[in-house]
Structures are given as structure tokens and as C-alpha cells.
Amino acid sequence: QVQLVESGGGVVQPGRSLRLSCADSGFTFSTYGMHWVRQAPGKGLEWVAVISFDGSNKYYTDSVEGRFTISRDNSKNTVFLQMNSLKAEDTAVYYCAKDGTPTSGSFDPWGQGTLVTVSS
Amino acid sequence: DIVLTQSPATLSLSPGERATLSCRASQSVGTYLAWYQQKPGQAPRLLIYDASNRATGIPARFSGSGSGTDFTLTISSLEPEDFAVYYCQQRSNWPPLTFGGGTKVEIK
């Protein structure tokens, strides 16, 4: 059974970097895609990025393209989100989520989230 | 990008009542629409995928319908644990994957 645990959130100054991690305790991590979804305080959900099962395909929402990088290490059952040039508007709870099977493009399950606060 | 518009923004109902939530897409998404439930301080949970299929472990009081641009999530008889925010999400044409703005179901 998939169980996702995010880490790496915290308070960071604008323009700095942060790296989030999401570890999966299941046994089939290398067979499915993974997403990052974020939620600004008091706001709705926003999809951020996706990576395919083998890391060969990656897609991003426009607002993070060129600043964020999604990657994975299948030997460690972990997906990462490297966030550079952070802005105040990147402040949010960041969730990782497993890509749906066979419903690719849906999210199930989700991790508990990690809060990123970008502030001087 | 496909824009999803949810209505109403807030639904005030009593336990035992029927809830009807709407999601409208800016262009056809076929049946590639999902619904999620989010309770305060918790991560979202998948309820319905592909418009009308309940996810694993979701009670039968939750049902989804619709196709094309108009979708509905119905909760047949509200239980106390159903008061939450509900989001629709499309996977028809992506990236990007997009969500609606959410409907809050609150206790009247």
C-alpha cells in the first residue's frame, strides 16, 4: 500500500532555494508517476509538476517552469522538488501524490503535505 | 488551459440532507473528471474518478455524474464527517492538470 511522507518544508527568503522530498513506503514506487500539488494558505489546489515512472518525462505548470525541477530516485522510493528563485507567491502547502492507475492525471493517494513559507 | 468552475461556493445544509455540487468545464473533458474531498488540516482524498466511479473505500452515498462540460457530485444523505471542501479536477487535456475553485459544504 502506498504511503507518502513529505519533508523539507520551512521558511526561506525570496530568491533562495529549497528542496522537498516525498518518500513512499510501498514496494512498487518505480512503476508509477508522481505529482506535486500545492495549496496557498486559504486557497484552492494547484498542480505543480509530474514525473513519469522512470523519470524520462517531466511537466510543469507555467508559473514554476524554469525555476522548479522534479526528479526521482527509484532506489530510494523518493521523489524530489527542487525549488529555486523562490517567490512570495510560492508560499503554500506542497503535497506529493501518486499518479492514478490507470487513470493517469488523477491523484491517489496524497501525502500529508509540507509547508513552504517564502518571506524576508 | 481548461478552466473548471464550481458552484455554489458554499452550501449550507443539515445532516441527513442531500447535497448537489456542480462543476462546469470551459471545454469538453469527456468523462475525465475527478472529485476530491478535503477536510481542515488534511490532504485531499480522491472520491470519484472518471466522472462516476467511486474510488476504493468511498461510501455509496457519494455519486458522480455528467460528461462533456457539466458534472455533478451528489451526497445522498449528509453524514457529520461529510462537511468539508470538495474540488473537481480534469485530466482530459494536460498539462496542465486543473482544479475547480472548490465548494465548501458547511453545517446549517
PDB file of C-alpha atoms in Angstrom:
ATOM      1  CA  GLN A   1       0.000   0.000   0.000  1.00  0.00           C
ATOM      2  CA  VAL A   2       1.277   3.436  -0.945  1.00  0.00           C
ATOM      3  CA  GLN A   3       2.036   5.770   1.936  1.00  0.00           C
ATOM      4  CA  LEU A   4       3.642   9.100   1.125  1.00  0.00           C
ATOM      5  CA  VAL A   5       5.574  11.288   3.546  1.00  0.00           C
ATOM      6  CA  GLU A   6       6.824  14.732   2.542  1.00  0.00           C
ATOM      7  CA  SER A   7       9.667  16.630   4.172  1.00  0.00           C
ATOM      8  CA  GLY A   8      11.901  19.619   3.549  1.00  0.00           C
ATOM      9  CA  GLY A   9       9.492  22.494   4.015  1.00  0.00           C
ATOM     10  CA  GLY A  10      10.324  25.580   6.025  1.00  0.00           C
ATOM     11  CA  VAL A  11      10.805  29.337   5.928  1.00  0.00           C
ATOM     12  CA  VAL A  12      13.039  30.674   3.167  1.00  0.00           C
ATOM     13  CA  GLN A  13      13.868  34.139   1.888  1.00  0.00           C
ATOM     14  CA  PRO A  14      12.760  35.279  -1.569  1.00  0.00           C
ATOM     15  CA  GLY A  15      15.251  34.292  -4.224  1.00  0.00           C
ATOM     16  CA  ARG A  16      16.617  31.358  -2.243  1.00  0.00           C
ATOM     17  CA  SER A  17      16.195  27.633  -2.832  1.00  0.00           C
ATOM     18  CA  LEU A  18      14.569  24.711  -1.094  1.00  0.00           C
ATOM     19  CA  ARG A  19      14.364  21.007  -1.837  1.00  0.00           C
ATOM     20  CA  LEU A  20      11.326  18.964  -0.928  1.00  0.00           C
ATOM     21  CA  SER A  21      11.301  15.192  -0.623  1.00  0.00           C
ATOM     22  CA  CYS A  22       8.496  12.675  -0.718  1.00  0.00           C
ATOM     23  CA  ALA A  23       9.178   9.128   0.400  1.00  0.00           C
ATOM     24  CA  ASP A  24       6.952   6.200  -0.438  1.00  0.00           C
ATOM     25  CA  SER A  25       6.930   3.213   1.879  1.00  0.00           C
ATOM     26  CA  GLY A  26       5.296   0.977  -0.712  1.00  0.00           C
ATOM     27  CA  PHE A  27       7.016  -1.601  -2.867  1.00  0.00           C
ATOM     28  CA  THR A  28       6.019  -0.528  -6.371  1.00  0.00           C
ATOM     29  CA  PHE A  29       7.228   3.084  -6.422  1.00  0.00           C
ATOM     30  CA  SER A  30       9.182   2.616  -9.636  1.00  0.00           C
ATOM     31  CA  THR A  31       6.056   1.646 -11.587  1.00  0.00           C
ATOM     32  CA  TYR A  32       4.037   4.852 -11.363  1.00  0.00           C
ATOM     33  CA  GLY A  33       4.270   8.572 -11.986  1.00  0.00           C
ATOM     34  CA  MET A  34       4.346  11.134  -9.192  1.00  0.00           C
ATOM     35  CA  HIS A  35       2.945  14.651  -8.868  1.00  0.00           C
ATOM     36  CA  TRP A  36       3.442  17.714  -6.732  1.00  0.00           C
ATOM     37  CA  VAL A  37       0.345  19.790  -5.956  1.00  0.00           C
ATOM     38  CA  ARG A  38       0.322  22.931  -3.833  1.00  0.00           C
ATOM     39  CA  GLN A  39      -2.213  24.914  -1.860  1.00  0.00           C
ATOM     40  CA  ALA A  40      -1.615  28.513  -0.834  1.00  0.00           C
ATOM     41  CA  PRO A  41      -2.999  29.457   2.595  1.00  0.00           C
ATOM     42  CA  GLY A  42      -6.779  29.582   2.467  1.00  0.00           C
ATOM     43  CA  LYS A  43      -6.809  28.911  -1.292  1.00  0.00           C
ATOM     44  CA  GLY A  44      -7.564  26.061  -3.660  1.00  0.00           C
ATOM     45  CA  LEU A  45      -5.400  23.366  -5.177  1.00  0.00           C
ATOM     46  CA  GLU A  46      -2.834  23.962  -7.918  1.00  0.00           C
ATOM     47  CA  TRP A  47      -0.998  21.258  -9.809  1.00  0.00           C
ATOM     48  CA  VAL A  48       2.753  21.953  -9.940  1.00  0.00           C
ATOM     49  CA  ALA A  49       4.629  19.145 -11.677  1.00  0.00           C
ATOM     50  CA  VAL A  50       4.630  15.499 -12.696  1.00  0.00           C
ATOM     51  CA  ILE A  51       7.357  12.956 -13.376  1.00  0.00           C
ATOM     52  CA  SER A  52       6.894   9.650 -15.176  1.00  0.00           C
ATOM     53  CA  PHE A  53       7.644   6.300 -13.552  1.00  0.00           C
ATOM     54  CA  ASP A  54      11.183   6.186 -14.944  1.00  0.00           C
ATOM     55  CA  GLY A  55      11.934   9.897 -14.798  1.00  0.00           C
ATOM     56  CA  SER A  56      12.064  10.283 -18.570  1.00  0.00           C
ATOM     57  CA  ASN A  57       9.137  12.702 -18.811  1.00  0.00           C
ATOM     58  CA  LYS A  58       8.532  15.788 -16.711  1.00  0.00           C
ATOM     59  CA  TYR A  59       5.950  18.540 -16.993  1.00  0.00           C
ATOM     60  CA  TYR A  60       5.397  21.744 -15.049  1.00  0.00           C
ATOM     61  CA  THR A  61       2.815  24.418 -14.591  1.00  0.00           C
ATOM     62  CA  ASP A  62       3.829  27.641 -16.335  1.00  0.00           C
ATOM     63  CA  SER A  63       4.407  29.622 -13.147  1.00  0.00           C
ATOM     64  CA  VAL A  64       7.235  27.330 -11.980  1.00  0.00           C
ATOM     65  CA  GLU A  65       8.739  26.335 -15.330  1.00  0.00           C
ATOM     66  CA  GLY A  66      12.469  27.085 -15.304  1.00  0.00           C
ATOM     67  CA  ARG A  67      12.574  27.551 -11.513  1.00  0.00           C
ATOM     68  CA  PHE A  68      11.407  24.175 -10.167  1.00  0.00           C
ATOM     69  CA  THR A  69      12.768  20.746 -11.059  1.00  0.00           C
ATOM     70  CA  ILE A  70      11.089  17.450 -10.285  1.00  0.00           C
ATOM     71  CA  SER A  71      13.221  14.325 -10.045  1.00  0.00           C
ATOM     72  CA  ARG A  72      13.103  10.872  -8.508  1.00  0.00           C
ATOM     73  CA  ASP A  73      15.356   8.182  -7.110  1.00  0.00           C
ATOM     74  CA  ASN A  74      13.642   4.853  -7.537  1.00  0.00           C
ATOM     75  CA  SER A  75      16.308   3.080  -5.486  1.00  0.00           C
ATOM     76  CA  LYS A  76      15.185   5.172  -2.522  1.00  0.00           C
ATOM     77  CA  ASN A  77      11.461   5.318  -3.328  1.00  0.00           C
ATOM     78  CA  THR A  78      11.668   9.097  -3.247  1.00  0.00           C
ATOM     79  CA  VAL A  79      10.564  11.980  -5.438  1.00  0.00           C
ATOM     80  CA  PHE A  80      12.026  15.456  -5.092  1.00  0.00           C
ATOM     81  CA  LEU A  81      11.048  19.014  -5.919  1.00  0.00           C
ATOM     82  CA  GLN A  82      13.975  21.393  -6.226  1.00  0.00           C
ATOM     83  CA  MET A  83      12.643  24.929  -5.923  1.00  0.00           C
ATOM     84  CA  ASN A  84      14.922  27.785  -6.966  1.00  0.00           C
ATOM     85  CA  SER A  85      14.398  31.540  -7.168  1.00  0.00           C
ATOM     86  CA  LEU A  86      11.523  31.288  -4.746  1.00  0.00           C
ATOM     87  CA  LYS A  87       8.888  33.999  -4.683  1.00  0.00           C
ATOM     88  CA  ALA A  88       6.346  35.026  -2.069  1.00  0.00           C
ATOM     89  CA  GLU A  89       3.618  33.547  -4.242  1.00  0.00           C
ATOM     90  CA  ASP A  90       5.219  30.108  -3.911  1.00  0.00           C
ATOM     91  CA  THR A  91       4.149  30.065  -0.264  1.00  0.00           C
ATOM     92  CA  ALA A  92       1.928  27.015   0.113  1.00  0.00           C
ATOM     93  CA  VAL A  93       1.488  23.548   1.489  1.00  0.00           C
ATOM     94  CA  TYR A  94       3.118  21.220  -1.009  1.00  0.00           C
ATOM     95  CA  TYR A  95       1.621  17.762  -1.408  1.00  0.00           C
ATOM     96  CA  CYS A  96       3.062  14.850  -3.308  1.00  0.00           C
ATOM     97  CA  ALA A  97       0.592  12.431  -4.830  1.00  0.00           C
ATOM     98  CA  LYS A  98       0.745   9.215  -6.749  1.00  0.00           C
ATOM     99  CA  ASP A  99      -0.453   9.306 -10.333  1.00  0.00           C
ATOM    100  CA  GLY A 100      -3.640   7.341 -10.762  1.00  0.00           C
ATOM    101  CA  THR A 101      -3.573   3.899 -12.342  1.00  0.00           C
ATOM    102  CA  PRO A 102      -4.978   3.507 -14.934  1.00  0.00           C
ATOM    103  CA  THR A 103      -6.416   6.997 -14.548  1.00  0.00           C
ATOM    104  CA  SER A 104      -3.207   8.878 -15.289  1.00  0.00           C
ATOM    105  CA  GLY A 105      -3.660  12.508 -14.404  1.00  0.00           C
ATOM    106  CA  SER A 106      -5.542  11.883 -11.188  1.00  0.00           C
ATOM    107  CA  PHE A 107      -4.078  11.885  -7.701  1.00  0.00           C
ATOM    108  CA  ASP A 108      -4.396   8.963  -5.307  1.00  0.00           C
ATOM    109  CA  PRO A 109      -3.210   8.857  -2.609  1.00  0.00           C
ATOM    110  CA  TRP A 110      -1.739  12.105  -1.281  1.00  0.00           C
ATOM    111  CA  GLY A 111       0.918  12.752   1.308  1.00  0.00           C
ATOM    112  CA  GLN A 112       0.178  14.868   4.373  1.00  0.00           C
ATOM    113  CA  GLY A 113       1.889  17.925   2.922  1.00  0.00           C
ATOM    114  CA  THR A 114       4.809  20.141   3.885  1.00  0.00           C
ATOM    115  CA  LEU A 115       4.552  23.912   4.353  1.00  0.00           C
ATOM    116  CA  VAL A 116       6.841  26.248   2.439  1.00  0.00           C
ATOM    117  CA  THR A 117       6.863  29.883   3.503  1.00  0.00           C
ATOM    118  CA  VAL A 118       8.739  32.388   1.371  1.00  0.00           C
ATOM    119  CA  SER A 119       9.288  35.529   3.372  1.00  0.00           C
ATOM    120  CA  SER A 120      12.011  38.005   4.202  1.00  0.00           C
TER     121      SER A 120
ATOM    122  CA  ASP B   1      -5.906  25.618 -20.277  1.00  0.00           C
ATOM    123  CA  ILE B   2      -9.216  24.122 -19.204  1.00  0.00           C
ATOM    124  CA  VAL B   3     -10.980  26.194 -16.561  1.00  0.00           C
ATOM    125  CA  LEU B   4     -13.279  24.440 -14.102  1.00  0.00           C
ATOM    126  CA  THR B   5     -15.973  26.492 -12.357  1.00  0.00           C
ATOM    127  CA  GLN B   6     -17.617  25.062  -9.258  1.00  0.00           C
ATOM    128  CA  SER B   7     -20.926  26.172  -7.806  1.00  0.00           C
ATOM    129  CA  PRO B   8     -22.087  27.120  -5.338  1.00  0.00           C
ATOM    130  CA  ALA B   9     -19.038  28.361  -3.460  1.00  0.00           C
ATOM    131  CA  THR B  10     -20.710  27.413  -0.188  1.00  0.00           C
ATOM    132  CA  LEU B  11     -23.551  25.007   0.513  1.00  0.00           C
ATOM    133  CA  SER B  12     -25.235  25.183   3.909  1.00  0.00           C
ATOM    134  CA  LEU B  13     -27.096  22.009   4.751  1.00  0.00           C
ATOM    135  CA  SER B  14     -28.120  19.862   7.706  1.00  0.00           C
ATOM    136  CA  PRO B  15     -27.061  16.269   8.379  1.00  0.00           C
ATOM    137  CA  GLY B  16     -29.322  13.885   6.511  1.00  0.00           C
ATOM    138  CA  GLU B  17     -29.969  16.312   3.659  1.00  0.00           C
ATOM    139  CA  ARG B  18     -28.958  15.773   0.052  1.00  0.00           C
ATOM    140  CA  ALA B  19     -26.030  17.780  -1.338  1.00  0.00           C
ATOM    141  CA  THR B  20     -25.676  18.585  -5.018  1.00  0.00           C
ATOM    142  CA  LEU B  21     -22.414  20.157  -6.179  1.00  0.00           C
ATOM    143  CA  SER B  22     -21.748  21.384  -9.698  1.00  0.00           C
ATOM    144  CA  CYS B  23     -18.599  21.608 -11.815  1.00  0.00           C
ATOM    145  CA  ARG B  24     -18.567  23.180 -15.255  1.00  0.00           C
ATOM    146  CA  ALA B  25     -15.633  22.952 -17.683  1.00  0.00           C
ATOM    147  CA  SER B  26     -14.634  25.634 -20.186  1.00  0.00           C
ATOM    148  CA  GLN B  27     -14.434  22.951 -22.872  1.00  0.00           C
ATOM    149  CA  SER B  28     -15.350  19.303 -23.086  1.00  0.00           C
ATOM    150  CA  VAL B  29     -13.369  16.966 -20.838  1.00  0.00           C
ATOM    151  CA  GLY B  30     -15.306  13.875 -21.832  1.00  0.00           C
ATOM    152  CA  THR B  31     -15.628  11.904 -18.614  1.00  0.00           C
ATOM    153  CA  TYR B  32     -12.088  12.656 -17.438  1.00  0.00           C
ATOM    154  CA  LEU B  33     -13.211  14.408 -14.296  1.00  0.00           C
ATOM    155  CA  ALA B  34     -12.463  13.581 -10.668  1.00  0.00           C
ATOM    156  CA  TRP B  35     -13.785  14.793  -7.339  1.00  0.00           C
ATOM    157  CA  TYR B  36     -11.763  15.201  -4.140  1.00  0.00           C
ATOM    158  CA  GLN B  37     -12.754  15.857  -0.548  1.00  0.00           C
ATOM    159  CA  GLN B  38     -10.594  17.927   1.770  1.00  0.00           C
ATOM    160  CA  LYS B  39     -11.178  18.340   5.487  1.00  0.00           C
ATOM    161  CA  PRO B  40      -9.472  21.102   7.500  1.00  0.00           C
ATOM    162  CA  GLY B  41      -5.816  20.390   8.108  1.00  0.00           C
ATOM    163  CA  GLN B  42      -5.869  17.271   5.955  1.00  0.00           C
ATOM    164  CA  ALA B  43      -4.735  16.317   2.494  1.00  0.00           C
ATOM    165  CA  PRO B  44      -7.348  15.896  -0.218  1.00  0.00           C
ATOM    166  CA  ARG B  45      -8.804  12.437  -0.816  1.00  0.00           C
ATOM    167  CA  LEU B  46      -9.984  11.026  -4.123  1.00  0.00           C
ATOM    168  CA  LEU B  47     -13.726  10.341  -4.091  1.00  0.00           C
ATOM    169  CA  ILE B  48     -14.773   9.899  -7.708  1.00  0.00           C
ATOM    170  CA  TYR B  49     -12.744   9.309 -10.866  1.00  0.00           C
ATOM    171  CA  ASP B  50     -13.784   9.418 -14.487  1.00  0.00           C
ATOM    172  CA  ALA B  51     -16.979  11.269 -13.599  1.00  0.00           C
ATOM    173  CA  SER B  52     -18.896   8.438 -11.977  1.00  0.00           C
ATOM    174  CA  ASN B  53     -16.581   5.812 -10.480  1.00  0.00           C
ATOM    175  CA  ARG B  54     -16.168   5.701  -6.728  1.00  0.00           C
ATOM    176  CA  ALA B  55     -12.609   5.317  -5.507  1.00  0.00           C
ATOM    177  CA  THR B  56     -11.686   2.463  -3.213  1.00  0.00           C
ATOM    178  CA  GLY B  57     -13.371   2.695   0.169  1.00  0.00           C
ATOM    179  CA  ILE B  58     -15.690   5.577  -0.713  1.00  0.00           C
ATOM    180  CA  PRO B  59     -19.229   5.126   0.659  1.00  0.00           C
ATOM    181  CA  ALA B  60     -22.122   4.611  -1.717  1.00  0.00           C
ATOM    182  CA  ARG B  61     -23.797   7.858  -0.628  1.00  0.00           C
ATOM    183  CA  PHE B  62     -21.270   9.641  -2.860  1.00  0.00           C
ATOM    184  CA  SER B  63     -22.073   9.568  -6.564  1.00  0.00           C
ATOM    185  CA  GLY B  64     -20.879  11.430  -9.602  1.00  0.00           C
ATOM    186  CA  SER B  65     -22.485  12.081 -12.950  1.00  0.00           C
ATOM    187  CA  GLY B  66     -22.065  14.078 -16.112  1.00  0.00           C
ATOM    188  CA  SER B  67     -19.972  14.280 -19.245  1.00  0.00           C
ATOM    189  CA  GLY B  68     -18.636  16.893 -21.590  1.00  0.00           C
ATOM    190  CA  THR B  69     -18.758  20.188 -19.722  1.00  0.00           C
ATOM    191  CA  ASP B  70     -21.275  19.655 -16.892  1.00  0.00           C
ATOM    192  CA  PHE B  71     -20.732  17.443 -13.885  1.00  0.00           C
ATOM    193  CA  THR B  72     -22.408  16.820 -10.565  1.00  0.00           C
ATOM    194  CA  LEU B  73     -21.294  15.329  -7.272  1.00  0.00           C
ATOM    195  CA  THR B  74     -24.195  14.161  -5.132  1.00  0.00           C
ATOM    196  CA  ILE B  75     -24.076  13.180  -1.492  1.00  0.00           C
ATOM    197  CA  SER B  76     -27.378  11.420  -0.921  1.00  0.00           C
ATOM    198  CA  SER B  77     -27.632  11.932   2.845  1.00  0.00           C
ATOM    199  CA  LEU B  78     -25.026  14.034   4.590  1.00  0.00           C
ATOM    200  CA  GLU B  79     -23.148  12.459   7.459  1.00  0.00           C
ATOM    201  CA  PRO B  80     -21.338  14.662  10.012  1.00  0.00           C
ATOM    202  CA  GLU B  81     -17.971  13.670   8.517  1.00  0.00           C
ATOM    203  CA  ASP B  82     -19.006  14.882   5.040  1.00  0.00           C
ATOM    204  CA  PHE B  83     -18.817  18.563   5.911  1.00  0.00           C
ATOM    205  CA  ALA B  84     -15.690  19.580   4.020  1.00  0.00           C
ATOM    206  CA  VAL B  85     -14.465  21.264   0.848  1.00  0.00           C
ATOM    207  CA  TYR B  86     -14.915  19.459  -2.456  1.00  0.00           C
ATOM    208  CA  TYR B  87     -12.824  20.021  -5.586  1.00  0.00           C
ATOM    209  CA  CYS B  88     -13.301  18.831  -9.131  1.00  0.00           C
ATOM    210  CA  GLN B  89     -10.276  18.205 -11.388  1.00  0.00           C
ATOM    211  CA  GLN B  90      -9.842  17.393 -15.058  1.00  0.00           C
ATOM    212  CA  ARG B  91      -7.331  15.115 -16.742  1.00  0.00           C
ATOM    213  CA  SER B  92      -8.665  15.388 -20.273  1.00  0.00           C
ATOM    214  CA  ASN B  93      -6.151  17.816 -21.713  1.00  0.00           C
ATOM    215  CA  TRP B  94      -2.914  18.208 -19.825  1.00  0.00           C
ATOM    216  CA  PRO B  95      -0.528  19.597 -18.881  1.00  0.00           C
ATOM    217  CA  PRO B  96      -1.652  21.474 -17.035  1.00  0.00           C
ATOM    218  CA  LEU B  97      -3.944  19.474 -14.813  1.00  0.00           C
ATOM    219  CA  THR B  98      -6.520  21.868 -13.410  1.00  0.00           C
ATOM    220  CA  PHE B  99      -8.846  22.073 -10.422  1.00  0.00           C
ATOM    221  CA  GLY B 100     -12.031  23.926  -9.756  1.00  0.00           C
ATOM    222  CA  GLY B 101     -12.113  26.555  -7.036  1.00  0.00           C
ATOM    223  CA  GLY B 102     -13.927  24.299  -4.583  1.00  0.00           C
ATOM    224  CA  THR B 103     -17.309  24.082  -2.873  1.00  0.00           C
ATOM    225  CA  LYS B 104     -17.492  24.226   0.894  1.00  0.00           C
ATOM    226  CA  VAL B 105     -20.260  22.112   2.400  1.00  0.00           C
ATOM    227  CA  GLU B 106     -20.992  23.545   5.824  1.00  0.00           C
ATOM    228  CA  ILE B 107     -23.398  22.695   8.595  1.00  0.00           C
ATOM    229  CA  LYS B 108     -26.527  24.815   8.552  1.00  0.00           C
TER     230      LYS B 108
END
